[in-house]
mmCIF file of C-alpha atoms in Angstrom:
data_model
loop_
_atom_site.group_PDB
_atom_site.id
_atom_site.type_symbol
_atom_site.label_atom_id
_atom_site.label_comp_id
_atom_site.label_asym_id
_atom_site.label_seq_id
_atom_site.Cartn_x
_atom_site.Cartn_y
_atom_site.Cartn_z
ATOM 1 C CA UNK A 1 1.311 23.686 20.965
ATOM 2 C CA UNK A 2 4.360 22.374 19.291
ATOM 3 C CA UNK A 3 5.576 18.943 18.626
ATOM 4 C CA UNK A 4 8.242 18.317 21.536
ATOM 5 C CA UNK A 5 8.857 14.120 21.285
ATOM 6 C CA UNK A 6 9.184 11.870 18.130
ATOM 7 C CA UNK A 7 10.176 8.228 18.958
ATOM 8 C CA UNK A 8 9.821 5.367 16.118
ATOM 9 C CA UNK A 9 8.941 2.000 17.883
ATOM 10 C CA UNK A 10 9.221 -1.220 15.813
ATOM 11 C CA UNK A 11 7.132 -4.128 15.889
ATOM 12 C CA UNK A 12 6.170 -7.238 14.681
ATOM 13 C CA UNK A 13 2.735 -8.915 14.269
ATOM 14 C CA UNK A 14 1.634 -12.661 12.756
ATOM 15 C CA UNK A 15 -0.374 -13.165 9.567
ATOM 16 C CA UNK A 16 -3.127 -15.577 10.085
ATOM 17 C CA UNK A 17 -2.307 -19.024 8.474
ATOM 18 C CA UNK A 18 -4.252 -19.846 5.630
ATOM 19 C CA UNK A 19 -6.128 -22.367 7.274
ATOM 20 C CA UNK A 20 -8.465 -19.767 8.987
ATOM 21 C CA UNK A 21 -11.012 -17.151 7.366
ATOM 22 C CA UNK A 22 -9.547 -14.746 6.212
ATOM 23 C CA UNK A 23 -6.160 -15.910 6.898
ATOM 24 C CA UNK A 24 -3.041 -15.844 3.971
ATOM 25 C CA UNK A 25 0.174 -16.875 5.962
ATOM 26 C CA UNK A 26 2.098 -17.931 4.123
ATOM 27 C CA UNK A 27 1.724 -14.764 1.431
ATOM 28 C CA UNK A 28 4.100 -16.252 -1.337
ATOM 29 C CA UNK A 29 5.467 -13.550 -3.581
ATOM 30 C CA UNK A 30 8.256 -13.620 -6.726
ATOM 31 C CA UNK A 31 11.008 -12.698 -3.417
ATOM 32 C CA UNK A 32 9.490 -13.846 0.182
ATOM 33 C CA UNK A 33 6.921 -15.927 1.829
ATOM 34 C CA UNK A 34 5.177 -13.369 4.826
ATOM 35 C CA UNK A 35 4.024 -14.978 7.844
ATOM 36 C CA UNK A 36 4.840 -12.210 10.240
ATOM 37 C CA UNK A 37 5.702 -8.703 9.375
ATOM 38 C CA UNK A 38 8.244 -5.964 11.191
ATOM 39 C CA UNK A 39 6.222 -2.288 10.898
ATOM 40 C CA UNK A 40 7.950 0.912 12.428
ATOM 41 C CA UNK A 41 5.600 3.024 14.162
ATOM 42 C CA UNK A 42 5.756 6.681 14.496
ATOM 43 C CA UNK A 43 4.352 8.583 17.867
ATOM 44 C CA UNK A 44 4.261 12.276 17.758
ATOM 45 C CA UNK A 45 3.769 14.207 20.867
ATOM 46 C CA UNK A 46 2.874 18.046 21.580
ATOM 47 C CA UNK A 47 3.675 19.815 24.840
ATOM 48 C CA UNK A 48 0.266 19.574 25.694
ATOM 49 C CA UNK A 49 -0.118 15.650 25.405
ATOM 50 C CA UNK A 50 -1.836 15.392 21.960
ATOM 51 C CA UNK A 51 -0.498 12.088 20.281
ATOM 52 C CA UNK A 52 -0.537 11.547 16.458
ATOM 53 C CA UNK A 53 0.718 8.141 14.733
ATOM 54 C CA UNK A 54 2.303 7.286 11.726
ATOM 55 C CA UNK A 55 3.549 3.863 10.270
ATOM 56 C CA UNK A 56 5.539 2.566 7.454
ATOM 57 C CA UNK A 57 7.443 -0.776 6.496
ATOM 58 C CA UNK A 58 10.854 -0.969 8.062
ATOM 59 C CA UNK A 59 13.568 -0.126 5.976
ATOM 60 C CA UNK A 60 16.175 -2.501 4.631
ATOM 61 C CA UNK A 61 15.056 -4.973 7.043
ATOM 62 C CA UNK A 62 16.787 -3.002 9.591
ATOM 63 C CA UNK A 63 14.819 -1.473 12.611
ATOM 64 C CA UNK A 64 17.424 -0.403 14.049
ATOM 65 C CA UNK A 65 18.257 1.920 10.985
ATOM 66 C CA UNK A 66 14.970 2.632 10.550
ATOM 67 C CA UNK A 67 14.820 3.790 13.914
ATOM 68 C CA UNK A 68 17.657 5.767 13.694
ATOM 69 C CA UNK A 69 16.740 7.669 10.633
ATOM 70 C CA UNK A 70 13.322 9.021 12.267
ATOM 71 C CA UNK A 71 14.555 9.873 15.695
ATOM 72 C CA UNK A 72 18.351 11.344 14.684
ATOM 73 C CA UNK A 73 18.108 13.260 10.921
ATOM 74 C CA UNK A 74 14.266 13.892 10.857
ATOM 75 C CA UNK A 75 13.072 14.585 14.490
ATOM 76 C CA UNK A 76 15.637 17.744 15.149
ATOM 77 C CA UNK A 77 13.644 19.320 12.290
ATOM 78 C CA UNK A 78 10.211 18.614 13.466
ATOM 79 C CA UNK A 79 10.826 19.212 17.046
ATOM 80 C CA UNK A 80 9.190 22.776 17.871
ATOM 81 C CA UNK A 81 6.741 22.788 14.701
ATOM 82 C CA UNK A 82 3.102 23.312 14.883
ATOM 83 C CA UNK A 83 1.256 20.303 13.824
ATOM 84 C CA UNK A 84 -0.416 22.551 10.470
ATOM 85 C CA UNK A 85 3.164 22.873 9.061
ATOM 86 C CA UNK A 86 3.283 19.864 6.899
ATOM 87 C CA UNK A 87 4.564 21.136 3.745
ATOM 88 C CA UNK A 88 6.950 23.445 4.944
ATOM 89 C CA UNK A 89 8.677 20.130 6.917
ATOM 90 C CA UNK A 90 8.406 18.272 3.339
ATOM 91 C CA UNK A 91 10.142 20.996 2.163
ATOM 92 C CA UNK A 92 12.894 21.114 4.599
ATOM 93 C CA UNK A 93 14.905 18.580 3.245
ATOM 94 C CA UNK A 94 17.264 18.078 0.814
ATOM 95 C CA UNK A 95 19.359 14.676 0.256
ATOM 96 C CA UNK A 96 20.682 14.673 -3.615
ATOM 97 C CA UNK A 97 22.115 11.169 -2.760
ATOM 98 C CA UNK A 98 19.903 9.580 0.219
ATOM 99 C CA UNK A 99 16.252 8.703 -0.791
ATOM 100 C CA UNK A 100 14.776 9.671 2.693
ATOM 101 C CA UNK A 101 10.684 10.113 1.262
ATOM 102 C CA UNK A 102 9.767 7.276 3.407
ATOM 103 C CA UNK A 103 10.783 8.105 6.382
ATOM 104 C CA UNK A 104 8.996 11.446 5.623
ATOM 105 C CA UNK A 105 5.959 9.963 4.941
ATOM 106 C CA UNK A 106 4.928 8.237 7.724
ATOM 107 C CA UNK A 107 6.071 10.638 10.027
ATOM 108 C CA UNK A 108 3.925 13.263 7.889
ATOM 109 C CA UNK A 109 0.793 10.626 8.526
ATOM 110 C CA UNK A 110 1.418 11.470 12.230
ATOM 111 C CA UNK A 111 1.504 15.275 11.679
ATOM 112 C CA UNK A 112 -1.786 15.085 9.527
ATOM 113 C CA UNK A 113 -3.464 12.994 12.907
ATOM 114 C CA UNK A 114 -1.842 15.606 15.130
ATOM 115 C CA UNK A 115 -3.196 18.011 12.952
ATOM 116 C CA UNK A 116 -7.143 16.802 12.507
ATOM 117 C CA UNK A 117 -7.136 16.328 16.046
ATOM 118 C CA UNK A 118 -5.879 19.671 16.712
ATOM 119 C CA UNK A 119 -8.491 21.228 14.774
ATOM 120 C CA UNK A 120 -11.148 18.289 15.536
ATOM 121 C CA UNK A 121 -11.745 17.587 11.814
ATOM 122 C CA UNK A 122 -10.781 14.448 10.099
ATOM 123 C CA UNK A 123 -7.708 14.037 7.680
ATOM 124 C CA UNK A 124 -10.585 13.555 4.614
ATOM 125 C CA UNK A 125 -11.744 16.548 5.773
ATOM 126 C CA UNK A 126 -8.652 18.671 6.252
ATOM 127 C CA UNK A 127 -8.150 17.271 2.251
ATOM 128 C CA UNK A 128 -11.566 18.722 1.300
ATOM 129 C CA UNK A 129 -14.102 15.931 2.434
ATOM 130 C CA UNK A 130 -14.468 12.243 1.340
ATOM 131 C CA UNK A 131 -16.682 11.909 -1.509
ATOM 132 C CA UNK A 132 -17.236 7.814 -0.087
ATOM 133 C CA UNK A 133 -18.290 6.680 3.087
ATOM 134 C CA UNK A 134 -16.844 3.691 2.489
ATOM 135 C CA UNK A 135 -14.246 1.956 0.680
ATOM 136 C CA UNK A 136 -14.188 -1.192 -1.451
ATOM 137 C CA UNK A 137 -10.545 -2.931 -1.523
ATOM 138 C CA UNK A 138 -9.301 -5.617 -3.147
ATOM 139 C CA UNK A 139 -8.550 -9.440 -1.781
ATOM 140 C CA UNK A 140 -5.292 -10.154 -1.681
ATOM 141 C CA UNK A 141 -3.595 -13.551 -2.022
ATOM 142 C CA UNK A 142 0.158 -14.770 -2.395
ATOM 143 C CA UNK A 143 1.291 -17.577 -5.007
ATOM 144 C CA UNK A 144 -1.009 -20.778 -4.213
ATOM 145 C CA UNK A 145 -1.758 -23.887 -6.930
ATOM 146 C CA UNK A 146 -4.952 -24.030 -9.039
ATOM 147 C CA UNK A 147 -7.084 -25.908 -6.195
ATOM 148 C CA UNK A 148 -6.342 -23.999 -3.385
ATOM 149 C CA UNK A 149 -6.206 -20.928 -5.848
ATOM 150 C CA UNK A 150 -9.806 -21.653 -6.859
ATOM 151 C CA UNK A 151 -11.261 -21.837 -2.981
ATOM 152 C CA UNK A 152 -9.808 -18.204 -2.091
ATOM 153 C CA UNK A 153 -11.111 -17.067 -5.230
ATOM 154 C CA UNK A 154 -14.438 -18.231 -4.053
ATOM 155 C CA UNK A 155 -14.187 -17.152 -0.975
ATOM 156 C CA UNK A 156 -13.486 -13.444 -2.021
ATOM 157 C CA UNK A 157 -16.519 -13.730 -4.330
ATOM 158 C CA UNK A 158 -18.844 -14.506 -1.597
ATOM 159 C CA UNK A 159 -17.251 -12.504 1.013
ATOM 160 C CA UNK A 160 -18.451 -9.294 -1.237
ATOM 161 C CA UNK A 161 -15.183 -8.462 -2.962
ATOM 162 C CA UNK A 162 -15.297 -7.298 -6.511
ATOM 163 C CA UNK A 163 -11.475 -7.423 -7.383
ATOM 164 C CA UNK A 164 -8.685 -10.257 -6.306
ATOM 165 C CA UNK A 165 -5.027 -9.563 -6.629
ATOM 166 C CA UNK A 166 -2.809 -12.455 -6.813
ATOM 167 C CA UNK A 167 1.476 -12.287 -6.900
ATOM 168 C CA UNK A 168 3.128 -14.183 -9.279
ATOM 169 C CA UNK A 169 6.339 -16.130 -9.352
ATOM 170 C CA UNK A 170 8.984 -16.614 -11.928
ATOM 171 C CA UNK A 171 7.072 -19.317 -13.622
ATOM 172 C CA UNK A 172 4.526 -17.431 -15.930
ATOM 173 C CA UNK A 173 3.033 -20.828 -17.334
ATOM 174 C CA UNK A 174 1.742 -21.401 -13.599
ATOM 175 C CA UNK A 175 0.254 -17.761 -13.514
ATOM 176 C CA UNK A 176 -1.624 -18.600 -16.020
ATOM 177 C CA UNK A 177 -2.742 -21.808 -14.710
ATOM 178 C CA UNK A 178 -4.157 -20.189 -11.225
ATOM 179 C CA UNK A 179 -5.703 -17.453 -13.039
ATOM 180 C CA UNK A 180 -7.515 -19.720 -15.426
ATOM 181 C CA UNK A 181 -8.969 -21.472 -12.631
ATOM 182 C CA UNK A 182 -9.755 -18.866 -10.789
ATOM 183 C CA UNK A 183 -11.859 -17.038 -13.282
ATOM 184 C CA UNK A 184 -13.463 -19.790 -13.605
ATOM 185 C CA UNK A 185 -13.858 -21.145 -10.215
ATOM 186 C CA UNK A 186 -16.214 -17.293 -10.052
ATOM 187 C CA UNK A 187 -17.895 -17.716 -13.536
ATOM 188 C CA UNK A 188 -16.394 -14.206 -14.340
ATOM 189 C CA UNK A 189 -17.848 -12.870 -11.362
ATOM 190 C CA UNK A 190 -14.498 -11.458 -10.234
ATOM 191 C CA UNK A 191 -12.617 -8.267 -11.540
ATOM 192 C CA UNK A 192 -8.626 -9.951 -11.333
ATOM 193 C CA UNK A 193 -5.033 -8.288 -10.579
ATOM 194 C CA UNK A 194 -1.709 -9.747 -11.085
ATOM 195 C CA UNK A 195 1.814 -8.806 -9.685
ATOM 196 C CA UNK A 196 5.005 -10.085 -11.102
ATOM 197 C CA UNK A 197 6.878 -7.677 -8.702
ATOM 198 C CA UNK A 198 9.267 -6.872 -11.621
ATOM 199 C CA UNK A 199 10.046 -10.862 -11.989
ATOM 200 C CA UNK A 200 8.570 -11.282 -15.536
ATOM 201 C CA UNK A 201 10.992 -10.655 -18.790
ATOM 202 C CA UNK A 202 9.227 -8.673 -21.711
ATOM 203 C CA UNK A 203 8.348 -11.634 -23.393
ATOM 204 C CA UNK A 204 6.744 -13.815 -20.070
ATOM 205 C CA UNK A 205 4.478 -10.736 -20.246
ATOM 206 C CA UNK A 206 3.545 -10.459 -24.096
ATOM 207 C CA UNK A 207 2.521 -14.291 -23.931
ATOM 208 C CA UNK A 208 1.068 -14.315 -20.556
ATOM 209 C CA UNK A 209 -1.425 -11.197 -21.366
ATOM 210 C CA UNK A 210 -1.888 -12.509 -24.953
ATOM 211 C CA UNK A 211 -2.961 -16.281 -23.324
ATOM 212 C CA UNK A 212 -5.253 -15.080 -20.979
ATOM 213 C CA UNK A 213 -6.990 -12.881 -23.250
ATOM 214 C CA UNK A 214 -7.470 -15.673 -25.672
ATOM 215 C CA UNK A 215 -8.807 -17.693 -23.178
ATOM 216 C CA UNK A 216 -11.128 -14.429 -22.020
ATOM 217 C CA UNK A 217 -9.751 -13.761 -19.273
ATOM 218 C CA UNK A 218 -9.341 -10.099 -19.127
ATOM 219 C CA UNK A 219 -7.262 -8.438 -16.140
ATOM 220 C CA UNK A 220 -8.038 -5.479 -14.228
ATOM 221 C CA UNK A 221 -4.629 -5.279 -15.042
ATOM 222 C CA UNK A 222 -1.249 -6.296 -15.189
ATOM 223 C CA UNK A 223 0.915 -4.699 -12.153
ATOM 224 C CA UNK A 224 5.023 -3.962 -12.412
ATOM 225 C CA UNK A 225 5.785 -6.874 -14.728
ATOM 226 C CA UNK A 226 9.123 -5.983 -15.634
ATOM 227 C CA UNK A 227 11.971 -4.187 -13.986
ATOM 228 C CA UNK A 228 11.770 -0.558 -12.957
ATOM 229 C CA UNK A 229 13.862 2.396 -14.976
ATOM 230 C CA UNK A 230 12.578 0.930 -18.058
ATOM 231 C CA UNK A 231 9.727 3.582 -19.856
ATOM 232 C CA UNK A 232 10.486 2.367 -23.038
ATOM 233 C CA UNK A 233 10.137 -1.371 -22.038
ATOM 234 C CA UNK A 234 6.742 -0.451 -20.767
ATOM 235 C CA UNK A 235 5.598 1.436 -23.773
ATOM 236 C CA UNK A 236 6.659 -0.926 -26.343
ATOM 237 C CA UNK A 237 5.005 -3.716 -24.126
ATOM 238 C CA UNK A 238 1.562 -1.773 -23.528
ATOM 239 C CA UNK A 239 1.458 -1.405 -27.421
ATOM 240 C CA UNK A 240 1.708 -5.228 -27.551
ATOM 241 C CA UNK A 241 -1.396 -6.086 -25.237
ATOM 242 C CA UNK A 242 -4.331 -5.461 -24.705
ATOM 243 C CA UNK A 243 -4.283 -6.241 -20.718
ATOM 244 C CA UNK A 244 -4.337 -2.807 -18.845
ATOM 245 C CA UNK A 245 -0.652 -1.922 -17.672
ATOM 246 C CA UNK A 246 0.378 -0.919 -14.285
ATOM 247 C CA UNK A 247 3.486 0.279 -12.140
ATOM 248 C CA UNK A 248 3.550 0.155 -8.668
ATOM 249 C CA UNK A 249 7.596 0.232 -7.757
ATOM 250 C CA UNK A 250 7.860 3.161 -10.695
ATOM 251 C CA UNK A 251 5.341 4.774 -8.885
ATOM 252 C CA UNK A 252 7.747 5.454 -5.760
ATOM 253 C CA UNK A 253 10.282 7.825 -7.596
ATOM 254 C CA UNK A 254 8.816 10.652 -8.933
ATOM 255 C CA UNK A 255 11.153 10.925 -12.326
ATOM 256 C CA UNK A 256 9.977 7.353 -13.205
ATOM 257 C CA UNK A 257 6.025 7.598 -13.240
ATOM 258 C CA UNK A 258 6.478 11.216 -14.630
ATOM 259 C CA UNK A 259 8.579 9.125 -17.653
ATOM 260 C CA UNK A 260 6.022 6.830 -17.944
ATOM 261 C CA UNK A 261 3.002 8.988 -18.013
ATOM 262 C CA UNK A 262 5.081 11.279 -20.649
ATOM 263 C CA UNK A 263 5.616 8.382 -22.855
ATOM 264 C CA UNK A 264 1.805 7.325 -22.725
ATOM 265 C CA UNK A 265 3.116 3.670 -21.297
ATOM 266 C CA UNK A 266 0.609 2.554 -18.468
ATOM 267 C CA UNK A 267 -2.745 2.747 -18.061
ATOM 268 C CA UNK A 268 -2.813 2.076 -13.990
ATOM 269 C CA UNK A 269 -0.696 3.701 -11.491
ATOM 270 C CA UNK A 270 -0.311 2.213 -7.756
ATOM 271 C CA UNK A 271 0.429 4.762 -5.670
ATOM 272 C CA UNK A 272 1.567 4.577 -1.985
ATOM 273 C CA UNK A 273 2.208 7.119 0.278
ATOM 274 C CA UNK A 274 5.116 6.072 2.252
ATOM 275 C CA UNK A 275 7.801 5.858 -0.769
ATOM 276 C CA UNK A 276 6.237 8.811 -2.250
ATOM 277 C CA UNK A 277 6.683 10.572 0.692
ATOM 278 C CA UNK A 278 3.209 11.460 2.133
ATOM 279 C CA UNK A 279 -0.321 11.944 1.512
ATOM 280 C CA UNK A 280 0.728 15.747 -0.225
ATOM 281 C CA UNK A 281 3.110 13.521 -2.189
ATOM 282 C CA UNK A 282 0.203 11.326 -3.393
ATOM 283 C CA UNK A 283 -2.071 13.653 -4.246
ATOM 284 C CA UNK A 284 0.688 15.285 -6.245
ATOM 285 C CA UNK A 285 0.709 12.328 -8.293
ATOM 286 C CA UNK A 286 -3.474 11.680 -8.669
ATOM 287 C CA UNK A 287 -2.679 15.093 -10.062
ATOM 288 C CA UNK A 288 -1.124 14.178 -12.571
ATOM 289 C CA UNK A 289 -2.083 10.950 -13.514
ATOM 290 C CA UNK A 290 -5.644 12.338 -13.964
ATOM 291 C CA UNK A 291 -4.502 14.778 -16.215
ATOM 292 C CA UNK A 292 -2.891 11.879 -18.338
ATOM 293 C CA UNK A 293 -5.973 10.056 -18.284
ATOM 294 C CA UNK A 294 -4.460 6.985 -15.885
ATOM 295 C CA UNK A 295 -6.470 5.183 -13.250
ATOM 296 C CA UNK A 296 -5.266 4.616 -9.620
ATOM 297 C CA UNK A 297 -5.083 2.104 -7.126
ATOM 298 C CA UNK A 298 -3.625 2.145 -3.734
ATOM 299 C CA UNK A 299 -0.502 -0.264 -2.660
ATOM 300 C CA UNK A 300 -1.060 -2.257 0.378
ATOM 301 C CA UNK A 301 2.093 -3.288 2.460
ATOM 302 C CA UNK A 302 0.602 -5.016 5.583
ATOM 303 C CA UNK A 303 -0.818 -1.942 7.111
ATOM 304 C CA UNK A 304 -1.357 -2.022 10.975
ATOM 305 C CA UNK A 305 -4.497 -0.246 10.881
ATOM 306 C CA UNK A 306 -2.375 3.938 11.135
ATOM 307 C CA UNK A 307 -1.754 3.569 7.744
ATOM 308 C CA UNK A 308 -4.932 1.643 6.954
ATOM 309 C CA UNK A 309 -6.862 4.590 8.397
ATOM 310 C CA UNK A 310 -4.371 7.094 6.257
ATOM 311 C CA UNK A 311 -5.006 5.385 2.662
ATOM 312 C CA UNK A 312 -9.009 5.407 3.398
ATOM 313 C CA UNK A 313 -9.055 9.038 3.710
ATOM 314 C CA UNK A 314 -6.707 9.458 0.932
ATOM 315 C CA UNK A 315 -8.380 7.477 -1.475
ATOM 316 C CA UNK A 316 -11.741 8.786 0.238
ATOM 317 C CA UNK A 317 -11.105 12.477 -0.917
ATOM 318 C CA UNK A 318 -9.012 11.705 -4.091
ATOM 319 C CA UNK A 319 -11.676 10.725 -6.594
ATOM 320 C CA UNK A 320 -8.653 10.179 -9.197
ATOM 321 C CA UNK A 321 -7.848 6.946 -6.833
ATOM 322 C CA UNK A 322 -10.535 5.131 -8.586
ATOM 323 C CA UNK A 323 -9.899 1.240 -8.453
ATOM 324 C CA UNK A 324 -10.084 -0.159 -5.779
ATOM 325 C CA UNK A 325 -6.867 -0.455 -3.267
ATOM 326 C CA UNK A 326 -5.351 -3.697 -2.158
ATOM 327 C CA UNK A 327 -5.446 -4.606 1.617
ATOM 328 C CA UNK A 328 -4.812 -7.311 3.595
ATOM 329 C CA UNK A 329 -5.679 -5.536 6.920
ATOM 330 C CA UNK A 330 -8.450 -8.190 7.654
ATOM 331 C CA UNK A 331 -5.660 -11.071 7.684
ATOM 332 C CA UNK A 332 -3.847 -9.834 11.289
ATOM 333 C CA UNK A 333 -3.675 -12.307 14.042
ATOM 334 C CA UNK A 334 -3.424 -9.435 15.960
ATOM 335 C CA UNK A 335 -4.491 -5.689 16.120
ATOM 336 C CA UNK A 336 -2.600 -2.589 17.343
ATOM 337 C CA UNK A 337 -5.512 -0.420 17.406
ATOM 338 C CA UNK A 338 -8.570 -0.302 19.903
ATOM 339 C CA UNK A 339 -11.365 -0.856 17.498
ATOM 340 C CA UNK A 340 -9.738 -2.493 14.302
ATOM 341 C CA UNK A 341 -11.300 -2.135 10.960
ATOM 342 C CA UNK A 342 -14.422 -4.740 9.913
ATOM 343 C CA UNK A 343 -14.353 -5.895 6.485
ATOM 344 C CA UNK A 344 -18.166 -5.574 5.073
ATOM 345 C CA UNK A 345 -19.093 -6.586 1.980
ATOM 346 C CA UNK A 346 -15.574 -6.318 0.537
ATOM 347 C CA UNK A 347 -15.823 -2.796 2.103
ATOM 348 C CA UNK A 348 -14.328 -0.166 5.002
ATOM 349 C CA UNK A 349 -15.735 2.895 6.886
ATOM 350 C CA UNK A 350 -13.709 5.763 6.585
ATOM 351 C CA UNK A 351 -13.475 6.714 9.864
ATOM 352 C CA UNK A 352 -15.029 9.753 10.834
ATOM 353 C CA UNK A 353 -13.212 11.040 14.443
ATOM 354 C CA UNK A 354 -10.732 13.765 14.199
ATOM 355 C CA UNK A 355 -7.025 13.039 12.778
ATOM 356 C CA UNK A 356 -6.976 9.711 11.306
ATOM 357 C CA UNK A 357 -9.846 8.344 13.104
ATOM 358 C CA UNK A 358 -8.142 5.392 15.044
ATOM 359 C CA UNK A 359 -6.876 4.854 18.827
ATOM 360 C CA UNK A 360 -3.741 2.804 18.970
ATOM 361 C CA UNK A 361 -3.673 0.621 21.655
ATOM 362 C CA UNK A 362 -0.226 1.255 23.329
ATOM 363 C CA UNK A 363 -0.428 -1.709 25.642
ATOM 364 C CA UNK A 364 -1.070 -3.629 22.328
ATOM 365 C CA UNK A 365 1.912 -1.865 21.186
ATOM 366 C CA UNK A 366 4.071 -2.431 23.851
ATOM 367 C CA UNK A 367 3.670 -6.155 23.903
ATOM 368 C CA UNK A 368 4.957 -6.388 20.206
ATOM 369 C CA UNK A 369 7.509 -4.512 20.282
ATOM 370 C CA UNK A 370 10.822 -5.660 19.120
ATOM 371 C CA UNK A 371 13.518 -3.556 20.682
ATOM 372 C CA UNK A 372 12.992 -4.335 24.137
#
């Protein structure tokens, strides 16, 4: 049956302080410190009672726009579709001046759950079957000093991870610092990541990769240093380094990654599928990035465990996502969904139950929401 009720319900939920395991609150970046984060959620409902869930960040800080957005301009258009007609929704819209793929995407995520669950197939299988059972992600941590830098660095080590990603601030000097004594707080036995989030100039990152790889210390690689819009800056600078280059921002507008895999200018791309507007969307780009010869990783974004469930199919039938993606799912104070992901050996299942796998708790739901 078709989908008769969309409603977008926004929430908030605490980041576990650093103090406990697995905790990162606060999660210092180049623009915010996270201790709590607002997520909109999308429920999807058929006339016969079938539920699917989406999720993305909200939007310009504003629920209330976020909200709006979903339940006023998208949901007349998906109200009376079958579940199976994702791409013809996709390709329903058409807003020269309004970027609305976000918005799309997560409620897409909710039609591919409706969908699996429909059929009673997973979303990994409904993409052509997961080539994984499980998942290795990367450990995540925000802007600390060298000491406490070095612990979490252990800590990953020995909690199985193979990769840490760390932000970085607008002081490239101290970067460098926590790096340095974080590589060798592991003895090398950690793959790192690095994230300027656009906050470096062109020459913080010539001297920053070219310090670190005098010292050894060679990155996984080196994620959205400078600004966005800029194909040439990243050319000229990936012909200048020898740290692998990534884009995550670029990676949200389609004209910009297509720019930068045309000019031969990154190495990594890391791909979400919220601002590319859905998992299609995504696999659109691992398309195309594998034909250029660029790896993949998957952005993070404080998933609730919906989207969580999402990227682990995506990446889990998308052997062109093949770096591990960044998460910081196991860092919640609280969970939205009945059984929440277990972090194993730096690991996740893929879930194997129809749609995406997960049962949201709506009690859970209902106690954090943040319009009531």
């Amino acid at each position: 049956m078709a989908i008769e009720r969309v409603e977008a319900v926004p929430v908030a939920v605490d980041v576990k302080p650093l103090e406990e395991e697995f905790g990162l609150a606060p999660y210092r970046s180049n623009h915010d410190a996270v201790e709590s984060r607002d997520r909109m959620l999308v429920r999807l409902e058929t006339g016969d009672g079938l539920v699917g869930w989406g999720e993305m960040l909200v939007a310009m800080e504003s629920a209330t726009a976020t909200k709006t957005i979903i339940e006023e301009v998208i949901a007349p258009e998906l109200r009376g579709r079958e579940p199976s007609e994702i791409r013809s929704f996709l390709e329903s819209f058409y807003f020269p001046y309004t970027r609305i793929h976000p918005y799309l995407g997560a409620v897409e995520m909710a039609m591919w759950d409706l969908f699996g669950k429909r059929v009673g197939a997973s979303v990994s299988q409904l993409l052509g079957g997961a080539v994984t059972e499980s998942v290795n992600v990367a450990y995540c941590l925000g802007i600390l000093g060298p000491d406490r830098s070095r612990e979490q660095a252990r800590f990953a080590r020995d909690a199985g991870f193979e990769a840490l990603k760390t932000k970085a601030g607008p002081d490239a000097g101290f970067d460098v610092e926590r790096l340095t004594a974080m590589h060798e707080a592991v003895d090398g036995e950690l793959e790192f990541r690095i994230d300027p989030n656009q906050g470096w100039s062109f020459e913080d990152a010539v001297r920053s990769a070219a310090r670190l790889e005098d010292a050894g210390i060679y990155l996984q690689y080196l994620e959205q240093p400078c600004r966005i819009d800029t194909p040439g800056t990243y050319a000229n600078l990936r012909s200048r380094i020898r740290t692998p280059l990534a884009v995550n921002e670029d990676t949200y507008f389609e004209r910009n990654f297509g720019q930068l895999l045309k000019r031969d200018a990154v190495d990594v791309g890391v791909v979400d599928m919220i601002p590319a507007g859905g998992i299609i969307r995504v696999r659109e780009q691992a398309a195309l990035a594998a034909d250029a010869g660029v790896s993949l990783s998957f952005h993070s974004g404080f998933d609730l465990g919906i989207k969580t469930a999402a990227m682990l199919h995506t990446v889990a039938a998308t052997p062109a996502i093949s770096l591990p993606p960044d998460s910081v799912y196991y860092a919640w104070d609280e969970y939205l969904v009945e059984d929440p992901f277990e972090i194993d050996d730096g690991a996740y299942p893929v879930p194997e139950s129809p749609g995406l796998g997960i049962s949201v708790d709506e009690d859970a739901v209902q106690a954090h929401r943040t319009d009531t």
